[in-house]
Amino acid sequence: MQVNNKQKFGRKWGEYTLFSLTNSNLIHVDITDLGASLVNFYVPGKGGRRVNIVLGYDTAKAYLEGDAFIGGVVGPWANRINGGAFKLDGNTVQLEQNEGANHLHGASAGLHKKHWEVETVTRQKITLKARIKQGEAGFPANISIYVTYQLTNDNALNIHYKAQSDGTTPINLTQHAYFNLSGGEENILDHMIHIDAETYLAIDDQFIPSRKCAVAGTAMDFRQPMRIGSYIHLEDEQLLIAGGYDHCWCLNGRGLRPIAQVYAKKTGITLNIATDQVGVQFYSGNSLQDIDGRNGAIYQKYDGLCLETQCYPDQVNMTELAECILKLGELYRHTTVYQVITD
């Protein structure tokens, strides 16, 4: 990376640096080397009004102290592993348990609080690198992880993940941005959401998938655009367990394809999501409570939503184990696209 590019596109942010990506349509994205986090995502809304469509904090210190994974890249294993344990080559691997008995989002090896190296940066693209050491939070190999954010002139933020390891290890990376297409003027319950999935993974009281269920006839049916708040307060077992939505949808199709859409009438902003992953975790911000956000905002329940593209939660304990295991000489790849359109 050329030093002048780092100085040209970055500015000091405590002990870290905040890098700005911009395109020809006044889209502005800020990425930091703290957690490879997505800090700001400014979009022109109705009438050209500037809207920041992600939640965030004012300072790097707040990101380090926060426990909601706001804006961070999470892994080496995003989501949950039951008991933090799984079988690998006939042996039990025990990862750190940081959510009761579960392993969640990498535990103490969490990528969202690491100081990433900046490999390259230009006006519309940045690549960052982080390392996981063998034994860190129990992971059985050294892992090198790369994330590239690319802002295109058709208003898409492309996120490309790559990883290599020196041994066999589970891998599952995602972006934990909390979106609010109203710019935080209201919560996300009036947002419309569509998810292209016929089935979802029902969870037990420890948030571990227990079975695959059809969405038809349930509060999980977003095959047609639906207001998020339409069913969220129903006396439904799955919604009561999570306090809202915190489930993985089993996506239709394979390869990079459109999988979800969110729309806010208030700002006229649509967020289109595409991915090459098998699942997306739709989380409606159920655990947000009295969080000191940017510009004096206090984030509360349902103030943001996450659409985390990934392998299935606890997939290491499913028959599809091989699909989420990285071996020496292999390359993990994952692409997700968040594209914005304004009425």
CSV table of C-alpha atoms in Angstrom, one decimal:
chain,number,residue,atom,x,y,z
A,1,MET,CA,0.0,0.0,0.0
A,2,GLN,CA,1.3,3.4,-0.9
A,3,VAL,CA,1.7,5.6,2.2
A,4,ASN,CA,0.2,8.6,0.5
A,5,ASN,CA,-2.9,6.6,-0.2
A,6,LYS,CA,-3.3,5.8,3.4
A,7,GLN,CA,-2.9,9.5,4.3
A,8,LYS,CA,-5.1,10.6,1.4
A,9,PHE,CA,-8.1,8.3,2.2
A,10,GLY,CA,-7.6,7.8,6.0
A,11,ARG,CA,-7.8,10.0,9.1
A,12,LYS,CA,-6.6,9.2,12.6
A,13,TRP,CA,-9.3,7.8,14.9
A,14,GLY,CA,-7.7,7.4,18.3
A,15,GLU,CA,-5.1,4.6,17.9
A,16,TYR,CA,-6.9,3.5,14.7
A,17,THR,CA,-7.6,4.9,11.3
A,18,LEU,CA,-10.9,5.7,9.5
A,19,PHE,CA,-10.9,5.3,5.8
A,20,SER,CA,-13.5,6.9,3.5
A,21,LEU,CA,-14.8,5.3,0.2
A,22,THR,CA,-16.8,7.5,-2.1
A,23,ASN,CA,-18.5,7.1,-5.5
A,24,SER,CA,-19.8,9.4,-8.2
A,25,ASN,CA,-23.4,9.4,-6.7
A,26,LEU,CA,-22.6,10.9,-3.3
A,27,ILE,CA,-22.5,7.5,-1.5
A,28,HIS,CA,-19.9,7.7,1.3
A,29,VAL,CA,-18.7,4.7,3.4
A,30,ASP,CA,-16.3,4.8,6.3
A,31,ILE,CA,-14.3,1.7,7.1
A,32,THR,CA,-11.9,1.4,10.1
A,33,ASP,CA,-9.0,-0.9,10.7
A,34,LEU,CA,-10.5,-1.6,14.1
A,35,GLY,CA,-12.5,-4.8,13.4
A,36,ALA,CA,-12.6,-4.0,9.7
A,37,SER,CA,-15.8,-2.3,10.8
A,38,LEU,CA,-18.4,-0.5,8.7
A,39,VAL,CA,-18.8,2.7,10.7
A,40,ASN,CA,-20.8,5.0,8.4
A,41,PHE,CA,-22.9,4.4,5.2
A,42,TYR,CA,-24.2,7.7,3.9
A,43,VAL,CA,-26.9,7.6,1.2
A,44,PRO,CA,-28.9,10.4,-0.5
A,45,GLY,CA,-32.5,9.8,0.5
A,46,LYS,CA,-35.7,11.5,-0.7
A,47,GLY,CA,-35.0,15.1,-1.8
A,48,GLY,CA,-31.3,14.4,-1.6
A,49,ARG,CA,-31.2,14.4,2.2
A,50,ARG,CA,-28.1,12.6,3.5
A,51,VAL,CA,-29.0,9.5,5.5
A,52,ASN,CA,-26.6,7.3,7.5
A,53,ILE,CA,-28.2,3.8,7.1
A,54,VAL,CA,-26.1,2.0,9.7
A,55,LEU,CA,-25.9,2.3,13.5
A,56,GLY,CA,-22.5,3.2,15.0
A,57,TYR,CA,-20.5,4.8,17.7
A,58,ASP,CA,-18.6,8.1,17.7
A,59,THR,CA,-15.2,6.7,18.9
A,60,ALA,CA,-12.9,3.7,18.5
A,61,LYS,CA,-13.0,3.4,22.3
A,62,ALA,CA,-16.8,2.8,22.1
A,63,TYR,CA,-16.3,0.0,19.5
A,64,LEU,CA,-13.7,-1.7,21.8
A,65,GLU,CA,-16.0,-1.5,24.8
A,66,GLY,CA,-19.3,-2.4,23.0
A,67,ASP,CA,-20.7,-5.9,23.1
A,68,ALA,CA,-23.3,-5.7,20.3
A,69,PHE,CA,-20.8,-6.4,17.5
A,70,ILE,CA,-22.0,-3.2,15.8
A,71,GLY,CA,-20.6,-2.9,12.3
A,72,GLY,CA,-17.8,-5.4,12.7
A,73,VAL,CA,-16.6,-8.3,10.7
A,74,VAL,CA,-17.3,-11.3,12.9
A,75,GLY,CA,-15.5,-14.7,13.0
A,76,PRO,CA,-13.6,-16.9,12.6
A,77,TRP,CA,-16.9,-18.5,13.3
A,78,ALA,CA,-19.9,-16.2,13.0
A,79,ASN,CA,-23.0,-17.1,15.0
A,80,ARG,CA,-23.2,-20.0,17.5
A,81,ILE,CA,-21.7,-23.4,18.0
A,82,ASN,CA,-23.6,-25.7,20.5
A,83,GLY,CA,-21.4,-26.2,23.6
A,84,GLY,CA,-18.5,-24.7,21.5
A,85,ALA,CA,-17.7,-28.3,20.5
A,86,PHE,CA,-17.7,-30.4,17.4
A,87,LYS,CA,-15.9,-33.4,15.9
A,88,LEU,CA,-13.1,-32.9,13.4
A,89,ASP,CA,-11.3,-35.9,11.9
A,90,GLY,CA,-12.7,-38.1,14.7
A,91,ASN,CA,-11.5,-35.8,17.5
A,92,THR,CA,-13.5,-33.4,19.6
A,93,VAL,CA,-12.5,-29.7,19.2
A,94,GLN,CA,-13.5,-27.5,22.1
A,95,LEU,CA,-13.8,-23.8,21.4
A,96,GLU,CA,-14.1,-21.0,24.0
A,97,GLN,CA,-17.7,-20.7,25.4
A,98,ASN,CA,-18.7,-17.1,25.7
A,99,GLU,CA,-22.5,-17.1,25.5
A,100,GLY,CA,-23.5,-19.6,28.3
A,101,ALA,CA,-22.3,-22.9,26.9
A,102,ASN,CA,-22.2,-21.6,23.3
A,103,HIS,CA,-19.4,-20.3,21.3
A,104,LEU,CA,-20.5,-17.0,19.6
A,105,HIS,CA,-18.8,-14.9,17.0
A,106,GLY,CA,-15.2,-16.0,17.6
A,107,ALA,CA,-15.3,-15.3,21.4
A,108,SER,CA,-11.9,-13.8,22.5
A,109,ALA,CA,-10.5,-14.4,19.0
A,110,GLY,CA,-13.2,-12.1,17.7
A,111,LEU,CA,-12.2,-10.3,14.5
A,112,HIS,CA,-14.4,-7.3,15.3
A,113,LYS,CA,-11.9,-6.1,17.9
A,114,LYS,CA,-8.7,-6.9,16.2
A,115,HIS,CA,-6.4,-4.2,14.7
A,116,TRP,CA,-6.4,-5.2,11.0
A,117,GLU,CA,-3.6,-4.4,8.6
A,118,VAL,CA,-4.5,-2.3,5.7
A,119,GLU,CA,-3.1,-3.9,2.5
A,120,THR,CA,-4.4,-1.5,-0.1
A,121,VAL,CA,-6.7,1.5,-0.3
A,122,THR,CA,-8.1,3.7,-3.1
A,123,ARG,CA,-11.0,6.0,-3.4
A,124,GLN,CA,-13.5,3.2,-3.8
A,125,LYS,CA,-11.7,0.1,-2.5
A,126,ILE,CA,-9.9,-1.1,0.6
A,127,THR,CA,-8.4,-4.5,1.6
A,128,LEU,CA,-7.6,-5.4,5.2
A,129,LYS,CA,-6.0,-8.4,6.7
A,130,ALA,CA,-6.2,-10.1,10.2
A,131,ARG,CA,-4.6,-13.2,11.7
A,132,ILE,CA,-5.9,-15.9,14.1
A,133,LYS,CA,-3.2,-17.8,15.9
A,134,GLN,CA,-3.6,-21.5,16.5
A,135,GLY,CA,-5.1,-22.1,19.9
A,136,GLU,CA,-6.7,-18.6,20.0
A,137,ALA,CA,-10.2,-19.2,21.5
A,138,GLY,CA,-9.5,-22.9,20.8
A,139,PHE,CA,-9.3,-22.6,17.0
A,140,PRO,CA,-7.1,-25.5,15.7
A,141,ALA,CA,-5.0,-23.7,13.1
A,142,ASN,CA,-3.4,-20.4,12.1
A,143,ILE,CA,-5.8,-18.5,9.8
A,144,SER,CA,-5.1,-15.5,7.6
A,145,ILE,CA,-8.2,-13.5,6.8
A,146,TYR,CA,-8.7,-10.8,4.1
A,147,VAL,CA,-11.7,-8.6,3.7
A,148,THR,CA,-12.2,-6.2,0.7
A,149,TYR,CA,-14.8,-3.5,0.6
A,150,GLN,CA,-15.5,-2.1,-2.9
A,151,LEU,CA,-17.9,0.8,-3.4
A,152,THR,CA,-19.2,0.8,-7.0
A,153,ASN,CA,-20.8,3.5,-9.1
A,154,ASP,CA,-24.0,1.6,-9.2
A,155,ASN,CA,-24.2,2.2,-5.4
A,156,ALA,CA,-23.2,-1.3,-4.3
A,157,LEU,CA,-20.9,-2.1,-1.4
A,158,ASN,CA,-19.3,-5.4,-2.4
A,159,ILE,CA,-17.7,-7.3,0.4
A,160,HIS,CA,-15.3,-10.0,-0.5
A,161,TYR,CA,-13.9,-12.4,2.1
A,162,LYS,CA,-10.9,-14.7,1.7
A,163,ALA,CA,-9.2,-17.0,4.2
A,164,GLN,CA,-6.3,-19.5,4.2
A,165,SER,CA,-5.1,-21.8,7.1
A,166,ASP,CA,-2.1,-24.0,7.8
A,167,GLY,CA,-4.4,-26.8,9.0
A,168,THR,CA,-8.0,-27.9,9.3
A,169,THR,CA,-10.4,-25.4,10.9
A,170,PRO,CA,-14.0,-24.2,10.8
A,171,ILE,CA,-14.5,-20.9,9.0
A,172,ASN,CA,-17.6,-18.7,8.8
A,173,LEU,CA,-17.3,-15.0,8.3
A,174,THR,CA,-19.9,-12.2,8.1
A,175,GLN,CA,-20.6,-8.5,8.5
A,176,HIS,CA,-22.6,-7.5,11.6
A,177,ALA,CA,-23.8,-4.1,10.4
A,178,TYR,CA,-27.1,-2.9,12.0
A,179,PHE,CA,-29.1,-1.2,9.2
A,180,ASN,CA,-31.8,1.4,9.8
A,181,LEU,CA,-32.9,3.0,6.5
A,182,SER,CA,-34.7,5.8,8.2
A,183,GLY,CA,-31.3,7.1,9.5
A,184,GLY,CA,-32.4,6.4,13.0
A,185,GLU,CA,-35.5,8.7,13.0
A,186,GLU,CA,-37.6,5.6,13.8
A,187,ASN,CA,-37.1,2.0,14.5
A,188,ILE,CA,-37.1,-0.8,11.9
A,189,LEU,CA,-40.6,-2.1,12.6
A,190,ASP,CA,-42.1,-0.2,9.6
A,191,HIS,CA,-39.3,-1.4,7.3
A,192,MET,CA,-40.5,-3.8,4.6
A,193,ILE,CA,-38.4,-7.0,4.2
A,194,HIS,CA,-38.3,-9.8,1.7
A,195,ILE,CA,-36.1,-13.0,2.1
A,196,ASP,CA,-35.9,-15.5,-0.7
A,197,ALA,CA,-36.2,-18.7,1.4
A,198,GLU,CA,-38.8,-21.5,1.7
A,199,THR,CA,-37.4,-22.8,5.0
A,200,TYR,CA,-35.7,-21.4,8.2
A,201,LEU,CA,-33.9,-23.0,11.1
A,202,ALA,CA,-36.1,-23.1,14.3
A,203,ILE,CA,-34.1,-22.6,17.5
A,204,ASP,CA,-34.1,-24.1,21.0
A,205,ASP,CA,-34.0,-21.9,24.1
A,206,GLN,CA,-30.2,-21.7,23.7
A,207,PHE,CA,-30.6,-20.2,20.2
A,208,ILE,CA,-29.2,-23.4,18.7
A,209,PRO,CA,-31.0,-24.7,15.5
A,210,SER,CA,-33.2,-27.7,16.3
A,211,ARG,CA,-34.9,-28.4,13.0
A,212,LYS,CA,-35.5,-27.0,9.5
A,213,CYS,CA,-39.1,-25.7,9.1
A,214,ALA,CA,-41.2,-24.4,6.2
A,215,VAL,CA,-41.9,-20.7,6.4
A,216,ALA,CA,-45.3,-21.0,4.8
A,217,GLY,CA,-48.1,-20.1,7.3
A,218,THR,CA,-45.7,-18.8,9.9
A,219,ALA,CA,-44.3,-15.5,11.1
A,220,MET,CA,-41.1,-16.3,9.3
A,221,ASP,CA,-42.6,-16.1,5.8
A,222,PHE,CA,-41.0,-13.2,4.0
A,223,ARG,CA,-41.3,-14.6,0.5
A,224,GLN,CA,-43.3,-11.5,-0.3
A,225,PRO,CA,-42.4,-8.1,1.1
A,226,MET,CA,-43.7,-7.8,4.7
A,227,ARG,CA,-43.6,-5.1,7.3
A,228,ILE,CA,-41.2,-6.3,10.0
A,229,GLY,CA,-43.6,-5.3,12.8
A,230,SER,CA,-46.5,-7.3,11.3
A,231,TYR,CA,-45.8,-10.4,13.3
A,232,ILE,CA,-43.0,-9.6,15.7
A,233,HIS,CA,-45.3,-9.3,18.8
A,234,LEU,CA,-47.2,-12.5,18.1
A,235,GLU,CA,-47.4,-15.1,20.9
A,236,ASP,CA,-45.2,-17.3,18.7
A,237,GLU,CA,-42.8,-19.7,20.4
A,238,GLN,CA,-39.9,-18.9,18.1
A,239,LEU,CA,-40.4,-15.1,18.4
A,240,LEU,CA,-40.8,-15.4,22.2
A,241,ILE,CA,-37.5,-17.3,22.5
A,242,ALA,CA,-35.6,-14.6,20.7
A,243,GLY,CA,-37.6,-11.6,21.6
A,244,GLY,CA,-38.1,-11.0,17.9
A,245,TYR,CA,-36.3,-12.3,14.9
A,246,ASP,CA,-32.8,-14.0,15.4
A,247,HIS,CA,-33.0,-16.9,13.0
A,248,CYS,CA,-31.3,-18.2,10.0
A,249,TRP,CA,-33.1,-18.5,6.7
A,250,CYS,CA,-32.1,-21.3,4.3
A,251,LEU,CA,-31.7,-19.4,1.1
A,252,ASN,CA,-33.0,-20.5,-2.3
A,253,GLY,CA,-30.4,-21.1,-5.1
A,254,ARG,CA,-26.7,-21.3,-5.1
A,255,GLY,CA,-23.9,-19.0,-6.2
A,256,LEU,CA,-24.0,-15.2,-6.1
A,257,ARG,CA,-27.7,-14.3,-6.3
A,258,PRO,CA,-30.2,-11.8,-4.9
A,259,ILE,CA,-31.5,-13.1,-1.5
A,260,ALA,CA,-33.2,-10.2,0.4
A,261,GLN,CA,-34.5,-6.7,0.2
A,262,VAL,CA,-35.3,-4.1,2.8
A,263,TYR,CA,-37.3,-0.8,2.1
A,264,ALA,CA,-38.1,2.2,4.2
A,265,LYS,CA,-40.9,4.4,2.9
A,266,LYS,CA,-39.9,7.3,5.1
A,267,THR,CA,-36.6,7.8,3.2
A,268,GLY,CA,-37.4,6.0,0.0
A,269,ILE,CA,-34.3,3.9,0.4
A,270,THR,CA,-34.2,0.2,-0.7
A,271,LEU,CA,-31.3,-2.1,0.4
A,272,ASN,CA,-30.8,-5.1,-1.9
A,273,ILE,CA,-28.7,-8.0,-0.6
A,274,ALA,CA,-27.0,-10.6,-2.7
A,275,THR,CA,-24.7,-13.4,-1.5
A,276,ASP,CA,-23.1,-16.7,-2.4
A,277,GLN,CA,-23.8,-18.2,1.0
A,278,VAL,CA,-26.4,-20.8,2.0
A,279,GLY,CA,-27.9,-18.8,4.9
A,280,VAL,CA,-28.8,-15.4,6.2
A,281,GLN,CA,-29.3,-14.6,9.8
A,282,PHE,CA,-32.0,-11.9,10.2
A,283,TYR,CA,-31.7,-10.3,13.6
A,284,SER,CA,-34.1,-7.5,14.5
A,285,GLY,CA,-31.9,-5.9,17.2
A,286,ASN,CA,-33.8,-7.5,20.1
A,287,SER,CA,-31.0,-7.1,22.7
A,288,LEU,CA,-30.2,-3.5,22.0
A,289,GLN,CA,-30.9,-1.6,25.2
A,290,ASP,CA,-29.6,1.8,26.4
A,291,ILE,CA,-26.6,1.7,24.1
A,292,ASP,CA,-24.9,5.1,23.6
A,293,GLY,CA,-24.7,5.4,19.9
A,294,ARG,CA,-23.3,8.2,17.7
A,295,ASN,CA,-24.4,11.8,17.9
A,296,GLY,CA,-26.0,11.3,21.3
A,297,ALA,CA,-28.4,8.6,20.1
A,298,ILE,CA,-29.5,5.9,22.6
A,299,TYR,CA,-30.1,2.7,20.8
A,300,GLN,CA,-33.0,0.5,22.0
A,301,LYS,CA,-34.7,-2.7,21.0
A,302,TYR,CA,-35.6,-2.8,17.2
A,303,ASP,CA,-33.5,0.2,16.4
A,304,GLY,CA,-31.5,-1.7,13.8
A,305,LEU,CA,-31.6,-4.9,11.9
A,306,CYS,CA,-28.8,-7.3,10.7
A,307,LEU,CA,-28.7,-9.5,7.7
A,308,GLU,CA,-25.7,-11.7,8.3
A,309,THR,CA,-24.9,-13.9,5.2
A,310,GLN,CA,-23.1,-17.0,6.4
A,311,CYS,CA,-23.1,-20.8,6.8
A,312,TYR,CA,-25.8,-22.2,9.1
A,313,PRO,CA,-25.4,-21.6,12.8
A,314,ASP,CA,-23.9,-24.8,14.4
A,315,GLN,CA,-23.3,-26.2,10.9
A,316,VAL,CA,-20.1,-27.9,12.3
A,317,ASN,CA,-22.5,-30.2,14.1
A,318,MET,CA,-24.7,-30.9,11.0
A,319,THR,CA,-24.3,-33.3,8.1
A,320,GLU,CA,-23.2,-30.3,6.0
A,321,LEU,CA,-20.0,-30.1,8.1
A,322,ALA,CA,-17.6,-30.3,5.2
A,323,GLU,CA,-19.0,-27.2,3.6
A,324,CYS,CA,-17.8,-25.0,6.5
A,325,ILE,CA,-14.4,-26.6,7.0
A,326,LEU,CA,-11.2,-25.0,5.6
A,327,LYS,CA,-8.1,-27.2,5.0
A,328,LEU,CA,-4.5,-26.6,4.2
A,329,GLY,CA,-4.1,-25.5,0.6
A,330,GLU,CA,-7.8,-24.5,0.3
A,331,LEU,CA,-9.1,-21.0,-0.1
A,332,TYR,CA,-12.3,-19.8,1.7
A,333,ARG,CA,-14.2,-17.3,-0.4
A,334,HIS,CA,-17.5,-15.4,0.4
A,335,THR,CA,-19.0,-12.5,-1.4
A,336,THR,CA,-21.9,-10.3,-0.2
A,337,VAL,CA,-23.3,-7.2,-1.9
A,338,TYR,CA,-25.3,-4.5,-0.2
A,339,GLN,CA,-26.8,-2.2,-2.9
A,340,VAL,CA,-28.8,0.9,-2.2
A,341,ILE,CA,-31.6,2.4,-4.4
A,342,THR,CA,-33.5,5.6,-3.7
A,343,ASP,CA,-37.0,6.4,-4.9
